[in-house]
Amino acid sequence: IQLTQSPSSLSASVGDRVTITCRASQGISSYLAWYQQKPGKAPKLLISAASTLQSGVPSRFSGSGSGTDFTLTISSLQPEDFATYYCQQLNTYPLTFGGGTKVEIK
Amino acid sequence: QVQLQESGSGLVKPLQTLSLTCTVSGGSISSGGYYWSWIRQHPGKGLEWIGYIYYSGDTYYNPSLKSRVTISVDTSKNQFSLKLTSVTAADTAVYYCARGPSGYGNWFDPWGQGTLVTVSS
């Protein structure tokens, strides 16, 4: 299953609302996760099952969607949120990731 | 809390075998419930799942790498390992080990810090 993220990069300011989309090549129900990766670090799980926020993840992060179209929203961008975000489908082997969305400071 | 740490050779010659080990602390691989995976990231690129192993030795490999990959487990040392044969420059990447999938879902959490493997003569 191929995952296409858009945009591939974006520039935003602190306090902005940011939305990242992930489109699957076939329906995957709600079997999608989101990760955050900062430079030189391993990815960190933010959201599982499309919308379940992991423990300790700020509530400004939210996920939605099902089927083929999914979104990750950051309601008010904070300085520590500048990073690259990846989606991953949980539905079918082999497990696959989207190409990433880099969130940069405007 | 569970932590993972990769170790192994950071430089491998073309056509040789890449070997990495992941040491798990804060939890036992033998306790079950989780598979243990290898994932790689080419420089400046996205993520590619390589495969997983269960404490029993059951494995699943990504078909794109299946012919060259072996993942093994040593429960006595609480470690699992990756071998990738006949490497080329295209195998240069940061290699991560991670916990997952599990019965809860096919995500990965937590991850090791990653180790860069360069294929070069």
PDB file of C-alpha atoms in Angstrom:
ATOM      1  CA  ILE A   1       0.000   0.000   0.000  1.00  0.00           C
ATOM      2  CA  GLN A   2       1.438   3.365  -1.033  1.00  0.00           C
ATOM      3  CA  LEU A   3       0.992   6.404   1.182  1.00  0.00           C
ATOM      4  CA  THR A   4       1.219   9.882  -0.297  1.00  0.00           C
ATOM      5  CA  GLN A   5       1.725  12.789   2.067  1.00  0.00           C
ATOM      6  CA  SER A   6       1.078  16.391   1.186  1.00  0.00           C
ATOM      7  CA  PRO A   7       2.568  18.828   1.246  1.00  0.00           C
ATOM      8  CA  SER A   8       6.124  17.477   1.268  1.00  0.00           C
ATOM      9  CA  SER A   9       7.138  20.595   3.167  1.00  0.00           C
ATOM     10  CA  LEU A  10       5.528  23.684   4.594  1.00  0.00           C
ATOM     11  CA  SER A  11       6.548  26.881   6.321  1.00  0.00           C
ATOM     12  CA  ALA A  12       4.498  28.085   9.242  1.00  0.00           C
ATOM     13  CA  SER A  13       4.696  30.440  12.178  1.00  0.00           C
ATOM     14  CA  VAL A  14       4.358  29.750  15.864  1.00  0.00           C
ATOM     15  CA  GLY A  15       0.671  29.729  16.691  1.00  0.00           C
ATOM     16  CA  ASP A  16      -0.459  28.669  13.225  1.00  0.00           C
ATOM     17  CA  ARG A  17      -2.860  25.817  12.624  1.00  0.00           C
ATOM     18  CA  VAL A  18      -1.153  23.195  10.479  1.00  0.00           C
ATOM     19  CA  THR A  19      -2.765  20.340   8.579  1.00  0.00           C
ATOM     20  CA  ILE A  20      -0.896  17.472   6.922  1.00  0.00           C
ATOM     21  CA  THR A  21      -2.649  14.938   4.740  1.00  0.00           C
ATOM     22  CA  CYS A  22      -1.894  11.298   4.018  1.00  0.00           C
ATOM     23  CA  ARG A  23      -3.637   9.428   1.218  1.00  0.00           C
ATOM     24  CA  ALA A  24      -3.533   5.638   0.925  1.00  0.00           C
ATOM     25  CA  SER A  25      -3.545   3.840  -2.408  1.00  0.00           C
ATOM     26  CA  GLN A  26      -6.340   1.617  -1.115  1.00  0.00           C
ATOM     27  CA  GLY A  27      -8.689   1.652   1.813  1.00  0.00           C
ATOM     28  CA  ILE A  28      -7.109   0.940   5.180  1.00  0.00           C
ATOM     29  CA  SER A  29     -10.041   1.617   7.517  1.00  0.00           C
ATOM     30  CA  SER A  30      -8.569   3.463  10.511  1.00  0.00           C
ATOM     31  CA  TYR A  31      -5.289   1.606  10.476  1.00  0.00           C
ATOM     32  CA  LEU A  32      -2.934   4.557  10.340  1.00  0.00           C
ATOM     33  CA  ALA A  33      -0.280   5.985  12.655  1.00  0.00           C
ATOM     34  CA  TRP A  34       1.569   9.301  12.726  1.00  0.00           C
ATOM     35  CA  TYR A  35       5.160   9.887  13.835  1.00  0.00           C
ATOM     36  CA  GLN A  36       7.264  12.973  14.525  1.00  0.00           C
ATOM     37  CA  GLN A  37      10.970  12.960  13.709  1.00  0.00           C
ATOM     38  CA  LYS A  38      13.434  15.650  14.695  1.00  0.00           C
ATOM     39  CA  PRO A  39      16.868  15.935  13.040  1.00  0.00           C
ATOM     40  CA  GLY A  40      19.254  13.211  14.167  1.00  0.00           C
ATOM     41  CA  LYS A  41      16.582  11.491  16.254  1.00  0.00           C
ATOM     42  CA  ALA A  42      14.398   8.442  15.875  1.00  0.00           C
ATOM     43  CA  PRO A  43      10.737   8.823  14.960  1.00  0.00           C
ATOM     44  CA  LYS A  44       8.344   9.188  17.877  1.00  0.00           C
ATOM     45  CA  LEU A  45       4.846   7.745  17.795  1.00  0.00           C
ATOM     46  CA  LEU A  46       2.219  10.482  18.116  1.00  0.00           C
ATOM     47  CA  ILE A  47      -1.049   8.898  17.039  1.00  0.00           C
ATOM     48  CA  SER A  48      -2.220   5.330  16.471  1.00  0.00           C
ATOM     49  CA  ALA A  49      -5.410   4.011  14.906  1.00  0.00           C
ATOM     50  CA  ALA A  50      -5.864   7.291  13.000  1.00  0.00           C
ATOM     51  CA  SER A  51      -6.953   9.346  15.998  1.00  0.00           C
ATOM     52  CA  THR A  52      -5.695   7.851  19.278  1.00  0.00           C
ATOM     53  CA  LEU A  53      -3.262  10.255  20.901  1.00  0.00           C
ATOM     54  CA  GLN A  54      -0.372   8.547  22.634  1.00  0.00           C
ATOM     55  CA  SER A  55       0.272   9.187  26.298  1.00  0.00           C
ATOM     56  CA  GLY A  56       2.286  12.334  26.855  1.00  0.00           C
ATOM     57  CA  VAL A  57       1.598  13.806  23.421  1.00  0.00           C
ATOM     58  CA  PRO A  58       0.206  17.345  23.660  1.00  0.00           C
ATOM     59  CA  SER A  59      -3.481  17.752  22.932  1.00  0.00           C
ATOM     60  CA  ARG A  60      -2.748  20.283  20.175  1.00  0.00           C
ATOM     61  CA  PHE A  61      -2.029  17.230  18.008  1.00  0.00           C
ATOM     62  CA  SER A  62      -5.011  15.421  16.549  1.00  0.00           C
ATOM     63  CA  GLY A  63      -5.622  12.889  13.828  1.00  0.00           C
ATOM     64  CA  SER A  64      -8.669  12.060  11.772  1.00  0.00           C
ATOM     65  CA  GLY A  65      -9.798  10.140   8.744  1.00  0.00           C
ATOM     66  CA  SER A  66     -10.605   6.649   7.578  1.00  0.00           C
ATOM     67  CA  GLY A  67     -10.542   4.686   4.367  1.00  0.00           C
ATOM     68  CA  THR A  68      -8.001   6.407   2.137  1.00  0.00           C
ATOM     69  CA  ASP A  69      -7.774   9.984   3.435  1.00  0.00           C
ATOM     70  CA  PHE A  70      -6.247  11.025   6.726  1.00  0.00           C
ATOM     71  CA  THR A  71      -5.109  14.241   8.364  1.00  0.00           C
ATOM     72  CA  LEU A  72      -2.766  15.249  11.143  1.00  0.00           C
ATOM     73  CA  THR A  73      -3.579  18.637  12.633  1.00  0.00           C
ATOM     74  CA  ILE A  74      -1.516  20.772  14.961  1.00  0.00           C
ATOM     75  CA  SER A  75      -3.924  23.326  16.364  1.00  0.00           C
ATOM     76  CA  SER A  76      -1.358  25.899  17.470  1.00  0.00           C
ATOM     77  CA  LEU A  77       2.187  25.281  16.279  1.00  0.00           C
ATOM     78  CA  GLN A  78       4.841  25.470  18.982  1.00  0.00           C
ATOM     79  CA  PRO A  79       8.607  25.907  18.540  1.00  0.00           C
ATOM     80  CA  GLU A  80       9.230  22.275  19.497  1.00  0.00           C
ATOM     81  CA  ASP A  81       6.868  21.062  16.749  1.00  0.00           C
ATOM     82  CA  PHE A  82       9.202  21.946  13.895  1.00  0.00           C
ATOM     83  CA  ALA A  83      10.082  18.504  12.597  1.00  0.00           C
ATOM     84  CA  THR A  84       9.250  15.982   9.892  1.00  0.00           C
ATOM     85  CA  TYR A  85       6.024  14.019  10.193  1.00  0.00           C
ATOM     86  CA  TYR A  86       5.401  10.570   8.744  1.00  0.00           C
ATOM     87  CA  CYS A  87       2.256   8.500   8.378  1.00  0.00           C
ATOM     88  CA  GLN A  88       2.360   4.687   8.468  1.00  0.00           C
ATOM     89  CA  GLN A  89      -0.329   2.241   7.400  1.00  0.00           C
ATOM     90  CA  LEU A  90      -1.097  -0.522   9.875  1.00  0.00           C
ATOM     91  CA  ASN A  91      -3.429  -2.522   7.686  1.00  0.00           C
ATOM     92  CA  THR A  92      -1.418  -4.648   5.277  1.00  0.00           C
ATOM     93  CA  TYR A  93       2.004  -6.269   5.151  1.00  0.00           C
ATOM     94  CA  PRO A  94       4.520  -5.076   4.256  1.00  0.00           C
ATOM     95  CA  LEU A  95       3.974  -2.134   6.571  1.00  0.00           C
ATOM     96  CA  THR A  96       4.744   1.113   4.768  1.00  0.00           C
ATOM     97  CA  PHE A  97       5.340   4.781   5.494  1.00  0.00           C
ATOM     98  CA  GLY A  98       4.518   7.994   3.718  1.00  0.00           C
ATOM     99  CA  GLY A  99       7.296  10.131   2.280  1.00  0.00           C
ATOM    100  CA  GLY A 100       7.177  12.674   5.094  1.00  0.00           C
ATOM    101  CA  THR A 101       6.168  16.307   5.569  1.00  0.00           C
ATOM    102  CA  LYS A 102       8.798  18.722   6.816  1.00  0.00           C
ATOM    103  CA  VAL A 103       7.392  21.550   8.935  1.00  0.00           C
ATOM    104  CA  GLU A 104       9.743  24.530   8.891  1.00  0.00           C
ATOM    105  CA  ILE A 105       9.786  27.894  10.587  1.00  0.00           C
ATOM    106  CA  LYS A 106       8.420  30.774   8.519  1.00  0.00           C
TER     107      LYS A 106
ATOM    108  CA  GLN B   1      10.262   1.745  30.353  1.00  0.00           C
ATOM    109  CA  VAL B   2      11.503  -0.238  27.400  1.00  0.00           C
ATOM    110  CA  GLN B   3      14.598   1.086  25.661  1.00  0.00           C
ATOM    111  CA  LEU B   4      16.379  -0.203  22.573  1.00  0.00           C
ATOM    112  CA  GLN B   5      19.973   0.298  21.484  1.00  0.00           C
ATOM    113  CA  GLU B   6      21.504  -0.642  18.146  1.00  0.00           C
ATOM    114  CA  SER B   7      25.114  -1.736  17.798  1.00  0.00           C
ATOM    115  CA  GLY B   8      27.308  -3.078  15.044  1.00  0.00           C
ATOM    116  CA  SER B   9      29.623  -2.140  12.245  1.00  0.00           C
ATOM    117  CA  GLY B  10      29.147   1.334  10.812  1.00  0.00           C
ATOM    118  CA  LEU B  11      31.156   0.631   7.670  1.00  0.00           C
ATOM    119  CA  VAL B  12      30.610  -2.360   5.404  1.00  0.00           C
ATOM    120  CA  LYS B  13      32.318  -3.142   2.125  1.00  0.00           C
ATOM    121  CA  PRO B  14      30.219  -3.757  -0.993  1.00  0.00           C
ATOM    122  CA  LEU B  15      28.981  -7.341  -1.396  1.00  0.00           C
ATOM    123  CA  GLN B  16      29.734  -8.110   2.248  1.00  0.00           C
ATOM    124  CA  THR B  17      27.205  -8.719   5.038  1.00  0.00           C
ATOM    125  CA  LEU B  18      25.780  -5.997   7.244  1.00  0.00           C
ATOM    126  CA  SER B  19      25.316  -7.150  10.849  1.00  0.00           C
ATOM    127  CA  LEU B  20      23.542  -5.233  13.579  1.00  0.00           C
ATOM    128  CA  THR B  21      22.269  -6.104  17.040  1.00  0.00           C
ATOM    129  CA  CYS B  22      19.532  -4.468  19.082  1.00  0.00           C
ATOM    130  CA  THR B  23      19.718  -4.754  22.853  1.00  0.00           C
ATOM    131  CA  VAL B  24      16.456  -4.337  24.728  1.00  0.00           C
ATOM    132  CA  SER B  25      16.378  -3.039  28.302  1.00  0.00           C
ATOM    133  CA  GLY B  26      13.527  -2.338  30.672  1.00  0.00           C
ATOM    134  CA  GLY B  27      11.512  -5.281  29.427  1.00  0.00           C
ATOM    135  CA  SER B  28      11.941  -8.864  28.290  1.00  0.00           C
ATOM    136  CA  ILE B  29      11.645  -9.981  24.682  1.00  0.00           C
ATOM    137  CA  SER B  30      10.560 -13.383  26.055  1.00  0.00           C
ATOM    138  CA  SER B  31       7.510 -11.983  27.801  1.00  0.00           C
ATOM    139  CA  GLY B  32       5.741 -12.009  24.466  1.00  0.00           C
ATOM    140  CA  GLY B  33       3.002  -9.784  23.184  1.00  0.00           C
ATOM    141  CA  TYR B  34       5.290  -7.818  20.898  1.00  0.00           C
ATOM    142  CA  TYR B  35       7.167  -8.396  17.701  1.00  0.00           C
ATOM    143  CA  TRP B  36      10.541  -6.700  17.287  1.00  0.00           C
ATOM    144  CA  SER B  37      11.368  -4.889  14.067  1.00  0.00           C
ATOM    145  CA  TRP B  38      14.140  -3.399  11.996  1.00  0.00           C
ATOM    146  CA  ILE B  39      13.472  -0.238   9.991  1.00  0.00           C
ATOM    147  CA  ARG B  40      15.858   1.796   7.882  1.00  0.00           C
ATOM    148  CA  GLN B  41      16.042   5.339   6.580  1.00  0.00           C
ATOM    149  CA  HIS B  42      18.168   6.274   3.604  1.00  0.00           C
ATOM    150  CA  PRO B  43      19.980   9.611   4.022  1.00  0.00           C
ATOM    151  CA  GLY B  44      17.486  12.436   3.741  1.00  0.00           C
ATOM    152  CA  LYS B  45      14.743  10.007   2.735  1.00  0.00           C
ATOM    153  CA  GLY B  46      11.742   8.222   4.143  1.00  0.00           C
ATOM    154  CA  LEU B  47      11.363   5.079   6.220  1.00  0.00           C
ATOM    155  CA  GLU B  48      11.439   1.453   5.047  1.00  0.00           C
ATOM    156  CA  TRP B  49      10.334  -1.437   7.243  1.00  0.00           C
ATOM    157  CA  ILE B  50      12.713  -4.396   6.905  1.00  0.00           C
ATOM    158  CA  GLY B  51      10.961  -7.049   8.958  1.00  0.00           C
ATOM    159  CA  TYR B  52      10.179  -8.420  12.394  1.00  0.00           C
ATOM    160  CA  ILE B  53      10.830 -11.335  14.716  1.00  0.00           C
ATOM    161  CA  TYR B  54       8.898 -12.786  17.659  1.00  0.00           C
ATOM    162  CA  TYR B  55      10.599 -14.271  20.701  1.00  0.00           C
ATOM    163  CA  SER B  56       9.675 -17.721  19.380  1.00  0.00           C
ATOM    164  CA  GLY B  57      11.713 -17.063  16.253  1.00  0.00           C
ATOM    165  CA  ASP B  58       8.791 -16.406  13.906  1.00  0.00           C
ATOM    166  CA  THR B  59       9.773 -13.851  11.296  1.00  0.00           C
ATOM    167  CA  TYR B  60       8.312 -11.763   8.517  1.00  0.00           C
ATOM    168  CA  TYR B  61      10.447  -9.941   5.971  1.00  0.00           C
ATOM    169  CA  ASN B  62       9.604  -7.163   3.561  1.00  0.00           C
ATOM    170  CA  PRO B  63       9.437  -8.837   0.131  1.00  0.00           C
ATOM    171  CA  SER B  64      11.663  -6.080  -1.247  1.00  0.00           C
ATOM    172  CA  LEU B  65      14.555  -7.362   0.894  1.00  0.00           C
ATOM    173  CA  LYS B  66      13.491 -10.910   1.720  1.00  0.00           C
ATOM    174  CA  SER B  67      16.163 -12.666  -0.333  1.00  0.00           C
ATOM    175  CA  ARG B  68      18.971 -10.896   1.560  1.00  0.00           C
ATOM    176  CA  VAL B  69      17.609 -10.486   5.111  1.00  0.00           C
ATOM    177  CA  THR B  70      17.834 -12.643   8.201  1.00  0.00           C
ATOM    178  CA  ILE B  71      16.524 -11.505  11.596  1.00  0.00           C
ATOM    179  CA  SER B  72      17.341 -13.640  14.623  1.00  0.00           C
ATOM    180  CA  VAL B  73      16.701 -13.453  18.352  1.00  0.00           C
ATOM    181  CA  ASP B  74      18.748 -14.324  21.437  1.00  0.00           C
ATOM    182  CA  THR B  75      16.372 -14.310  24.372  1.00  0.00           C
ATOM    183  CA  SER B  76      19.150 -15.111  26.848  1.00  0.00           C
ATOM    184  CA  LYS B  77      20.775 -11.788  26.006  1.00  0.00           C
ATOM    185  CA  ASN B  78      17.489  -9.958  25.359  1.00  0.00           C
ATOM    186  CA  GLN B  79      18.732  -9.084  21.891  1.00  0.00           C
ATOM    187  CA  PHE B  80      17.667  -9.454  18.304  1.00  0.00           C
ATOM    188  CA  SER B  81      19.834  -9.084  15.256  1.00  0.00           C
ATOM    189  CA  LEU B  82      19.793  -8.162  11.584  1.00  0.00           C
ATOM    190  CA  LYS B  83      21.914  -9.575   8.800  1.00  0.00           C
ATOM    191  CA  LEU B  84      21.738  -8.165   5.293  1.00  0.00           C
ATOM    192  CA  THR B  85      23.842  -9.888   2.668  1.00  0.00           C
ATOM    193  CA  SER B  86      25.430  -8.694  -0.573  1.00  0.00           C
ATOM    194  CA  VAL B  87      25.150  -5.033   0.348  1.00  0.00           C
ATOM    195  CA  THR B  88      25.562  -2.179  -2.103  1.00  0.00           C
ATOM    196  CA  ALA B  89      25.680   1.582  -1.763  1.00  0.00           C
ATOM    197  CA  ALA B  90      21.887   1.530  -1.877  1.00  0.00           C
ATOM    198  CA  ASP B  91      21.930  -0.105   1.556  1.00  0.00           C
ATOM    199  CA  THR B  92      23.633   2.913   3.114  1.00  0.00           C
ATOM    200  CA  ALA B  93      21.121   4.130   5.689  1.00  0.00           C
ATOM    201  CA  VAL B  94      20.365   4.732   9.320  1.00  0.00           C
ATOM    202  CA  TYR B  95      19.103   1.468  10.740  1.00  0.00           C
ATOM    203  CA  TYR B  96      16.620   1.523  13.613  1.00  0.00           C
ATOM    204  CA  CYS B  97      15.313  -1.249  15.803  1.00  0.00           C
ATOM    205  CA  ALA B  98      11.858  -0.835  17.285  1.00  0.00           C
ATOM    206  CA  ARG B  99       9.220  -2.635  19.308  1.00  0.00           C
ATOM    207  CA  GLY B 100       6.210  -3.631  17.292  1.00  0.00           C
ATOM    208  CA  PRO B 101       3.910  -4.705  15.825  1.00  0.00           C
ATOM    209  CA  SER B 102       1.782  -6.111  18.639  1.00  0.00           C
ATOM    210  CA  GLY B 103      -1.674  -7.355  19.289  1.00  0.00           C
ATOM    211  CA  TYR B 104      -2.673  -3.762  19.934  1.00  0.00           C
ATOM    212  CA  GLY B 105      -1.676  -2.636  16.471  1.00  0.00           C
ATOM    213  CA  ASN B 106       1.017  -2.614  13.850  1.00  0.00           C
ATOM    214  CA  TRP B 107       2.826   0.515  14.962  1.00  0.00           C
ATOM    215  CA  PHE B 108       6.349   0.930  16.303  1.00  0.00           C
ATOM    216  CA  ASP B 109       7.034   2.252  19.759  1.00  0.00           C
ATOM    217  CA  PRO B 110       9.609   2.840  21.106  1.00  0.00           C
ATOM    218  CA  TRP B 111      12.534   3.056  18.676  1.00  0.00           C
ATOM    219  CA  GLY B 112      16.257   2.830  19.225  1.00  0.00           C
ATOM    220  CA  GLN B 113      18.359   5.901  18.502  1.00  0.00           C
ATOM    221  CA  GLY B 114      19.492   4.484  15.171  1.00  0.00           C
ATOM    222  CA  THR B 115      22.896   3.649  13.770  1.00  0.00           C
ATOM    223  CA  LEU B 116      24.330   4.823  10.461  1.00  0.00           C
ATOM    224  CA  VAL B 117      25.685   2.094   8.232  1.00  0.00           C
ATOM    225  CA  THR B 118      27.748   3.167   5.260  1.00  0.00           C
ATOM    226  CA  VAL B 119      28.527   0.781   2.416  1.00  0.00           C
ATOM    227  CA  SER B 120      31.816   1.734   0.852  1.00  0.00           C
ATOM    228  CA  SER B 121      35.093   0.167  -0.181  1.00  0.00           C
TER     229      SER B 121
END
